[in-house]
Amino acid sequence: MNPYLKRIRWRLFWISFICLTLALGSFAINQWVYAKSDDQCSWVLENGKIVIREILPEGVAEEAGLLEGDELVKIQGRAFEPTMEGTAKAQRFINAKTEGSILIYTVKRQGRQILLPLRLVKPLDLVQLALLLNGILAWAVSLLVVVSAPERKSSRHFFYLASMTLLMSGATQSGNAPVAMTLTVFLMAGAAAALVPPLWIHFFLRFPHPFELRKNSRFLQAIYGIFALLAILVILRGAWEVMYFSTPKHLVGMPPDGTLRALHTFAQFLPIPFWVGSALTGLGFFAVGTFRSPERLRKALLPSLFVAAFLCLDLLAWTILQTKYNSLLFRRQTFIFMLPAPLLPLSFAYAIFRHGLFEVRRALVRWVSYMAILALTVAGYLGGLAWGFSHLSSIPPGWAGALIGLLALPLGWTLRLLLKGIRRRFRRDFASTREIALSSVREPRKRFSEEALLKSLRHALGEAFRPQLLEVLPIEARHILLPAAETTDREDRRVHFPPQPLRLPPSLLRLARENRELVLGLGSEEADWIREQGEGLRAHVDALEAQLLLLILAGDHPHSAVLLGGKYAELNYGREDRELLREVALAAGQVLETAMMHQRLLAQERLSQELETARRIQEGLITSHLPPIPGFQVALRLEPAQETGGDLLFVKRRPSGNWLAAVGDVCGKGLAAALYMAQATALLEQAAQREDQSLEEMLGCLDHTLRQLLGQRGFLTLVLLEWNEQGHYRLARAGHPGALMLQGVAEDCSAEMTPHGRGLGLRPAGPGDWQVIEGVLPPKGWMVLYSDGLSEAMNHEGELYGVARLCNQLRRLWGTGSPRAACEAVFRDVAAFDTQNRDDRTLFILGREHS
């Protein structure tokens, strides 16, 4: 058994034992053992005389011949002073006698003294009997409710309220009880007075409709605190009466006139408005909650609501009449007002059994079956022993004892089998349930497939609990798509709920991640976050009759949710079941994370293979090997930052005999940029085949086409260089870094050529204004095209490599006369400088040989 549930059940046991023992013991002791004897008449002080004020019709006083107005002179020959104290002593003298005692009353009537014998009686307090019956019924119903679902707050609250009602019903005061007994009764009455009114309000704040006020700790502390103070006042007043008069008399045991009498009266009547107010307040919440509840619950609770309303009006009338009419006859007939009290727990019991407010039928049948089997077995065993001893008296006692012991072994074994069979009928053994539920996460072959794991989990939970509803739903963007459902409205018309999303609040997911609270109740009293999303969604969940939501986290991210309806046989999930489901969710989350990691590794492997293929394709698109070009040396190199990149390097001979070189850069990195680069290369390939197309026209066509291919923010920067065998060149630039011209090692022997021009594919469309620069590349001159991956390389200090550093490096290497060696040296120098390798790098050097 789960330790938490075990603590709850032990707490229920001790509360039940204490309340039932105190209630029955107090009632029995005070009503029979220490019950006061009564002469069924009342005495008052009048003009310095003790006079009979009222005689109960058909009572022993009337049978003895006493009349109203008779003056009491002596009782059994004892005279009593005509004072409040003397009257109290006379009353105590009568109350202390045993039932049936005959006392001789000496009364003065019309100036003559008359001796009248009177037989004392001890009448049963029917008011307390009705209240005790009400308390026992309420306690029995609540005990059945809380045993069937001890994890539900409303069922435990119902039990506490009924237990305190039972305790209050046994708080009977007797005139002859010892001081310790009387103080104990006052303590019982005070505890009940402190807890019953606020529990009554608190219960109907939670059931049948969960009001937001139930979460207001200040409000709850206030009502519990107020009634605790009132209870202390009641206890102190009762204790003062007991200690002052040695008996709690209300008729004659009043304090003397003055301040003490005023305080006594104030303390006696102060709690009444609060008790009446608490009864009406709880009834108000009960009424509002009933009419806010679904149709099925409303129909079930209306009889209980009407009975509760009638009882509140009945008690209100009793309170008013008691303050107005305080006659002996009225006090003896007040039990009539208490007779309807047992109807309230009976109406709740009817609603529970008839409409299933709390599913107790299975629990009742199970426990009745347990007790019936146990009783029949014990009866059979004892009957068998009785028959054996009556027919086998010749067997020696030693052998008879051995035979009894041997017979007890198979009997105990049979009883154990019968009880286990009943348990399996009403509830699967927890060890078996756990084994079945966890079997879904123990098979190694399911550890690498999300789909197989979730399918196995669904099957295992269905086999373990046999829920009336079982749905495994994916969680997407913190939302669960509830399945369709149907129910009936107030006019018994069918209402259809289409699938709709249920949002999981961030606070709930944070609680699941941090505290692993993975099992969430979906009842009205446990899931306010559903009602906050709308009454329609609340009605949808109610129509599904879903009780639990099981969250499955893969790592710290919600992956799936399991909706569970009522469990087989018992319908409600106990704390033990919830702990098991939490364990299943944790284990499933770990296995699911393994499966997802395995899938990611497979995806990464596939992606690596695809990237390798894309890299080979891109290398095929990039011009890396050129045929010899008479009179020129060419060096080129492209190095992507990742497996693939967005830099473009293109060299092609045009049909006219001229050569065309292009260096470009597509925005972005990786595979997407490589795809755009491939498209741009294909467009350049097509444009280069057209002999009549100039550089300006080529850039215009590329700009128009790329605007259709690239996204809203995509673009291409490009620099084009066209030259012939005589060294004449034409240079155009579209947003790309300019070309470098080198003719010597001196600083003034290099120049950067940056014709203006707009990048390609930019949105919105606009004039490109591409400028073309023409010139002649001198002998030993170099024309260098590069991408910003070289000039914008950055070291640890955040310093850029820069165009000036690149020019200096190229001038230093110009003297070697080898563009290839210069190209490799530049790449090595940039690689040593750069610490981030954050961009693709491209370099093209065209060197003209000495003529």
Short mmCIF file of N, CA, C and O in Angstrom, two decimals, residues 4 8 11-12 15 19 138-139 141-166 194-211 213-216 219-221 223-224 282 285 348 352 358 525:
data_model
loop_
_atom_site.label_atom_id
_atom_site.label_comp_id
_atom_site.label_asym_id
_atom_site.label_seq_id
_atom_site.Cartn_x
_atom_site.Cartn_y
_atom_site.Cartn_z
N TYR A 4 1.23 7.19 1.60
CA TYR A 4 0.29 8.31 1.75
C TYR A 4 -1.13 7.78 1.96
O TYR A 4 -1.85 8.21 2.87
N ILE A 8 -3.76 7.98 5.23
CA ILE A 8 -5.14 8.44 5.14
C ILE A 8 -6.08 7.41 5.76
O ILE A 8 -6.96 7.74 6.54
N ARG A 11 -5.79 7.31 9.45
CA ARG A 11 -6.43 8.50 10.00
C ARG A 11 -7.95 8.33 10.03
O ARG A 11 -8.62 8.68 11.00
N LEU A 12 -8.50 7.80 8.94
CA LEU A 12 -9.94 7.56 8.90
C LEU A 12 -10.37 6.58 9.98
O LEU A 12 -11.41 6.74 10.63
N ILE A 15 -10.18 8.38 13.45
CA ILE A 15 -11.25 9.38 13.59
C ILE A 15 -12.59 8.69 13.78
O ILE A 15 -13.40 9.07 14.64
N CYS A 19 -14.71 9.10 17.24
CA CYS A 19 -16.01 9.76 17.18
C CYS A 19 -17.14 8.80 17.55
O CYS A 19 -18.05 9.16 18.32
N ALA A 138 -25.11 9.58 8.93
CA ALA A 138 -24.18 10.41 8.16
C ALA A 138 -22.77 9.82 8.20
O ALA A 138 -22.07 9.76 7.19
N TRP A 139 -22.35 9.37 9.37
CA TRP A 139 -21.01 8.78 9.51
C TRP A 139 -20.89 7.51 8.68
O TRP A 139 -19.89 7.29 8.01
N VAL A 141 -22.60 6.61 5.94
CA VAL A 141 -22.56 6.93 4.51
C VAL A 141 -21.21 7.53 4.13
O VAL A 141 -20.60 7.17 3.11
N SER A 142 -20.73 8.46 4.95
CA SER A 142 -19.45 9.11 4.62
C SER A 142 -18.29 8.14 4.71
O SER A 142 -17.33 8.24 3.94
N LEU A 143 -18.35 7.19 5.64
CA LEU A 143 -17.28 6.20 5.74
C LEU A 143 -17.23 5.34 4.49
O LEU A 143 -16.15 5.03 3.97
N LEU A 144 -18.39 4.97 3.98
CA LEU A 144 -18.44 4.19 2.75
C LEU A 144 -17.89 5.01 1.57
O LEU A 144 -17.15 4.49 0.72
N VAL A 145 -18.22 6.30 1.56
CA VAL A 145 -17.73 7.17 0.48
C VAL A 145 -16.22 7.31 0.53
O VAL A 145 -15.53 7.17 -0.48
N VAL A 146 -15.68 7.57 1.71
CA VAL A 146 -14.24 7.85 1.81
C VAL A 146 -13.42 6.58 1.65
O VAL A 146 -12.28 6.62 1.17
N VAL A 147 -13.97 5.43 2.00
CA VAL A 147 -13.25 4.18 1.78
C VAL A 147 -13.17 3.87 0.29
O VAL A 147 -12.18 3.34 -0.20
N SER A 148 -14.22 4.22 -0.46
CA SER A 148 -14.22 3.96 -1.90
C SER A 148 -13.28 4.89 -2.66
O SER A 148 -12.73 4.51 -3.69
N ALA A 149 -13.06 6.11 -2.16
CA ALA A 149 -12.18 7.06 -2.86
C ALA A 149 -11.49 7.96 -1.85
O ALA A 149 -11.82 9.15 -1.73
N PRO A 150 -10.53 7.44 -1.07
CA PRO A 150 -9.90 8.26 -0.03
C PRO A 150 -9.01 9.36 -0.58
O PRO A 150 -8.67 10.29 0.14
N GLU A 151 -8.63 9.30 -1.87
CA GLU A 151 -7.75 10.32 -2.43
C GLU A 151 -8.50 11.58 -2.84
O GLU A 151 -7.89 12.62 -3.06
N ARG A 152 -9.83 11.53 -2.92
CA ARG A 152 -10.61 12.69 -3.34
C ARG A 152 -10.86 13.60 -2.15
O ARG A 152 -11.30 13.17 -1.08
N LYS A 153 -10.57 14.87 -2.33
CA LYS A 153 -10.73 15.83 -1.24
C LYS A 153 -12.19 15.95 -0.82
O LYS A 153 -12.50 16.06 0.37
N SER A 154 -13.11 15.92 -1.79
CA SER A 154 -14.52 16.08 -1.44
C SER A 154 -15.01 14.91 -0.60
O SER A 154 -15.81 15.10 0.33
N SER A 155 -14.55 13.69 -0.90
CA SER A 155 -14.99 12.54 -0.10
C SER A 155 -14.42 12.61 1.31
O SER A 155 -15.12 12.31 2.29
N ARG A 156 -13.17 13.02 1.46
CA ARG A 156 -12.59 13.16 2.80
C ARG A 156 -13.29 14.28 3.58
O ARG A 156 -13.54 14.16 4.78
N HIS A 157 -13.61 15.36 2.88
CA HIS A 157 -14.30 16.47 3.53
C HIS A 157 -15.69 16.05 4.00
O HIS A 157 -16.14 16.43 5.09
N PHE A 158 -16.36 15.28 3.19
CA PHE A 158 -17.68 14.74 3.56
C PHE A 158 -17.57 13.87 4.80
O PHE A 158 -18.40 13.93 5.71
N PHE A 159 -16.51 13.08 4.86
CA PHE A 159 -16.30 12.21 6.01
C PHE A 159 -16.04 13.02 7.28
O PHE A 159 -16.58 12.73 8.35
N TYR A 160 -15.20 14.06 7.18
CA TYR A 160 -14.89 14.87 8.36
C TYR A 160 -16.16 15.58 8.87
O TYR A 160 -16.39 15.67 10.08
N LEU A 161 -16.97 16.09 7.95
CA LEU A 161 -18.20 16.76 8.34
C LEU A 161 -19.14 15.80 9.06
O LEU A 161 -19.70 16.12 10.12
N ALA A 162 -19.30 14.59 8.50
CA ALA A 162 -20.20 13.61 9.12
C ALA A 162 -19.66 13.14 10.47
O ALA A 162 -20.42 12.92 11.42
N SER A 163 -18.33 12.98 10.58
CA SER A 163 -17.75 12.55 11.85
C SER A 163 -17.97 13.58 12.94
O SER A 163 -18.29 13.24 14.09
N MET A 164 -17.80 14.85 12.60
CA MET A 164 -18.05 15.89 13.60
C MET A 164 -19.54 15.98 13.95
O MET A 164 -19.90 16.30 15.09
N THR A 165 -20.41 15.70 12.97
CA THR A 165 -21.84 15.66 13.26
C THR A 165 -22.15 14.53 14.24
O THR A 165 -22.96 14.69 15.16
N LEU A 166 -21.51 13.38 14.04
CA LEU A 166 -21.67 12.27 14.98
C LEU A 166 -21.17 12.65 16.37
O LEU A 166 -21.82 12.35 17.39
N ALA A 194 -17.04 24.10 16.94
CA ALA A 194 -15.96 24.79 16.23
C ALA A 194 -15.78 24.30 14.82
O ALA A 194 -15.32 25.05 13.96
N LEU A 195 -16.14 23.04 14.53
CA LEU A 195 -15.82 22.45 13.24
C LEU A 195 -17.02 22.22 12.33
O LEU A 195 -16.89 22.32 11.10
N VAL A 196 -18.18 21.88 12.90
CA VAL A 196 -19.32 21.55 12.03
C VAL A 196 -19.75 22.73 11.15
O VAL A 196 -19.90 22.57 9.94
N PRO A 197 -19.98 23.95 11.71
CA PRO A 197 -20.42 25.05 10.83
C PRO A 197 -19.42 25.39 9.72
O PRO A 197 -19.82 25.49 8.56
N PRO A 198 -18.10 25.58 10.02
CA PRO A 198 -17.19 25.89 8.91
C PRO A 198 -17.01 24.72 7.93
O PRO A 198 -16.84 24.94 6.73
N LEU A 199 -17.05 23.47 8.44
CA LEU A 199 -16.97 22.32 7.54
C LEU A 199 -18.19 22.25 6.63
O LEU A 199 -18.08 21.87 5.45
N TRP A 200 -19.34 22.60 7.15
CA TRP A 200 -20.57 22.65 6.35
C TRP A 200 -20.42 23.64 5.19
O TRP A 200 -20.75 23.35 4.04
N ILE A 201 -19.89 24.83 5.50
CA ILE A 201 -19.67 25.83 4.44
C ILE A 201 -18.57 25.38 3.49
O ILE A 201 -18.72 25.46 2.26
N HIS A 202 -17.48 24.88 4.04
CA HIS A 202 -16.32 24.50 3.23
C HIS A 202 -16.66 23.35 2.28
O HIS A 202 -16.21 23.31 1.13
N PHE A 203 -17.46 22.39 2.76
CA PHE A 203 -17.82 21.25 1.91
C PHE A 203 -18.60 21.71 0.69
O PHE A 203 -18.34 21.27 -0.44
N PHE A 204 -19.56 22.60 0.87
CA PHE A 204 -20.37 23.05 -0.26
C PHE A 204 -19.65 24.10 -1.10
O PHE A 204 -20.14 24.45 -2.18
N LEU A 205 -18.53 24.62 -0.63
CA LEU A 205 -17.66 25.40 -1.51
C LEU A 205 -16.93 24.50 -2.50
O LEU A 205 -16.51 24.95 -3.57
N ARG A 206 -16.79 23.23 -2.15
CA ARG A 206 -16.06 22.28 -2.98
C ARG A 206 -16.97 21.36 -3.77
O ARG A 206 -16.63 20.93 -4.87
N PHE A 207 -18.12 21.05 -3.22
CA PHE A 207 -19.04 20.10 -3.83
C PHE A 207 -20.45 20.65 -3.75
O PHE A 207 -20.84 21.20 -2.72
N PRO A 208 -21.25 20.53 -4.82
CA PRO A 208 -20.99 19.86 -6.10
C PRO A 208 -20.29 20.73 -7.15
O PRO A 208 -19.90 20.25 -8.19
N HIS A 209 -20.15 22.04 -6.84
CA HIS A 209 -19.48 22.95 -7.77
C HIS A 209 -18.28 23.58 -7.08
O HIS A 209 -18.42 24.09 -5.96
N PRO A 210 -17.11 23.55 -7.69
CA PRO A 210 -15.92 24.13 -7.03
C PRO A 210 -15.90 25.65 -7.16
O PRO A 210 -15.60 26.19 -8.22
N PHE A 211 -16.20 26.34 -6.09
CA PHE A 211 -16.17 27.80 -6.09
C PHE A 211 -14.73 28.27 -5.89
O PHE A 211 -13.94 27.64 -5.18
N LEU A 213 -13.86 30.64 -4.15
CA LEU A 213 -13.69 31.08 -2.76
C LEU A 213 -13.04 30.00 -1.91
O LEU A 213 -12.47 30.30 -0.86
N ARG A 214 -13.12 28.75 -2.35
CA ARG A 214 -12.52 27.67 -1.57
C ARG A 214 -11.01 27.77 -1.53
O ARG A 214 -10.35 27.17 -0.68
N LYS A 215 -10.42 28.53 -2.46
CA LYS A 215 -8.97 28.72 -2.49
C LYS A 215 -8.52 29.95 -1.69
O LYS A 215 -7.32 30.17 -1.55
N ASN A 216 -9.48 30.72 -1.22
CA ASN A 216 -9.16 31.94 -0.47
C ASN A 216 -8.82 31.56 0.96
O ASN A 216 -9.70 31.32 1.80
N PHE A 219 -10.27 33.80 3.82
CA PHE A 219 -11.69 33.57 4.10
C PHE A 219 -11.87 32.31 4.94
O PHE A 219 -12.61 32.31 5.94
N LEU A 220 -11.19 31.24 4.55
CA LEU A 220 -11.31 29.98 5.29
C LEU A 220 -10.76 30.12 6.70
O LEU A 220 -11.36 29.63 7.67
N GLN A 221 -9.62 30.79 6.84
CA GLN A 221 -9.07 30.99 8.18
C GLN A 221 -10.02 31.82 9.03
O GLN A 221 -10.15 31.59 10.24
N ILE A 223 -13.43 32.01 8.84
CA ILE A 223 -14.62 31.28 9.33
C ILE A 223 -14.22 30.21 10.34
O ILE A 223 -14.92 30.03 11.35
N TYR A 224 -13.11 29.53 10.13
CA TYR A 224 -12.68 28.54 11.11
C TYR A 224 -12.28 29.23 12.42
O TYR A 224 -12.56 28.72 13.52
N GLY A 282 -24.07 27.81 3.99
CA GLY A 282 -23.78 26.53 3.35
C GLY A 282 -24.90 26.10 2.42
O GLY A 282 -24.66 25.58 1.33
N PHE A 285 -24.61 28.06 -0.87
CA PHE A 285 -23.60 27.50 -1.76
C PHE A 285 -24.06 26.17 -2.35
O PHE A 285 -23.78 25.86 -3.52
N PHE A 348 -28.75 11.87 0.86
CA PHE A 348 -27.44 11.78 0.24
C PHE A 348 -27.12 10.33 -0.12
O PHE A 348 -26.54 10.05 -1.18
N ILE A 352 -26.24 8.99 -3.81
CA ILE A 352 -24.97 8.31 -4.06
C ILE A 352 -25.20 6.95 -4.70
O ILE A 352 -24.54 6.58 -5.69
N PHE A 358 -20.76 9.42 -5.71
CA PHE A 358 -19.50 8.76 -5.37
C PHE A 358 -19.72 7.28 -5.64
O PHE A 358 -20.76 6.72 -5.25
N GLU A 525 -13.16 19.44 -9.18
CA GLU A 525 -12.49 19.95 -8.00
C GLU A 525 -10.98 19.90 -8.11
O GLU A 525 -10.28 20.45 -7.27
#
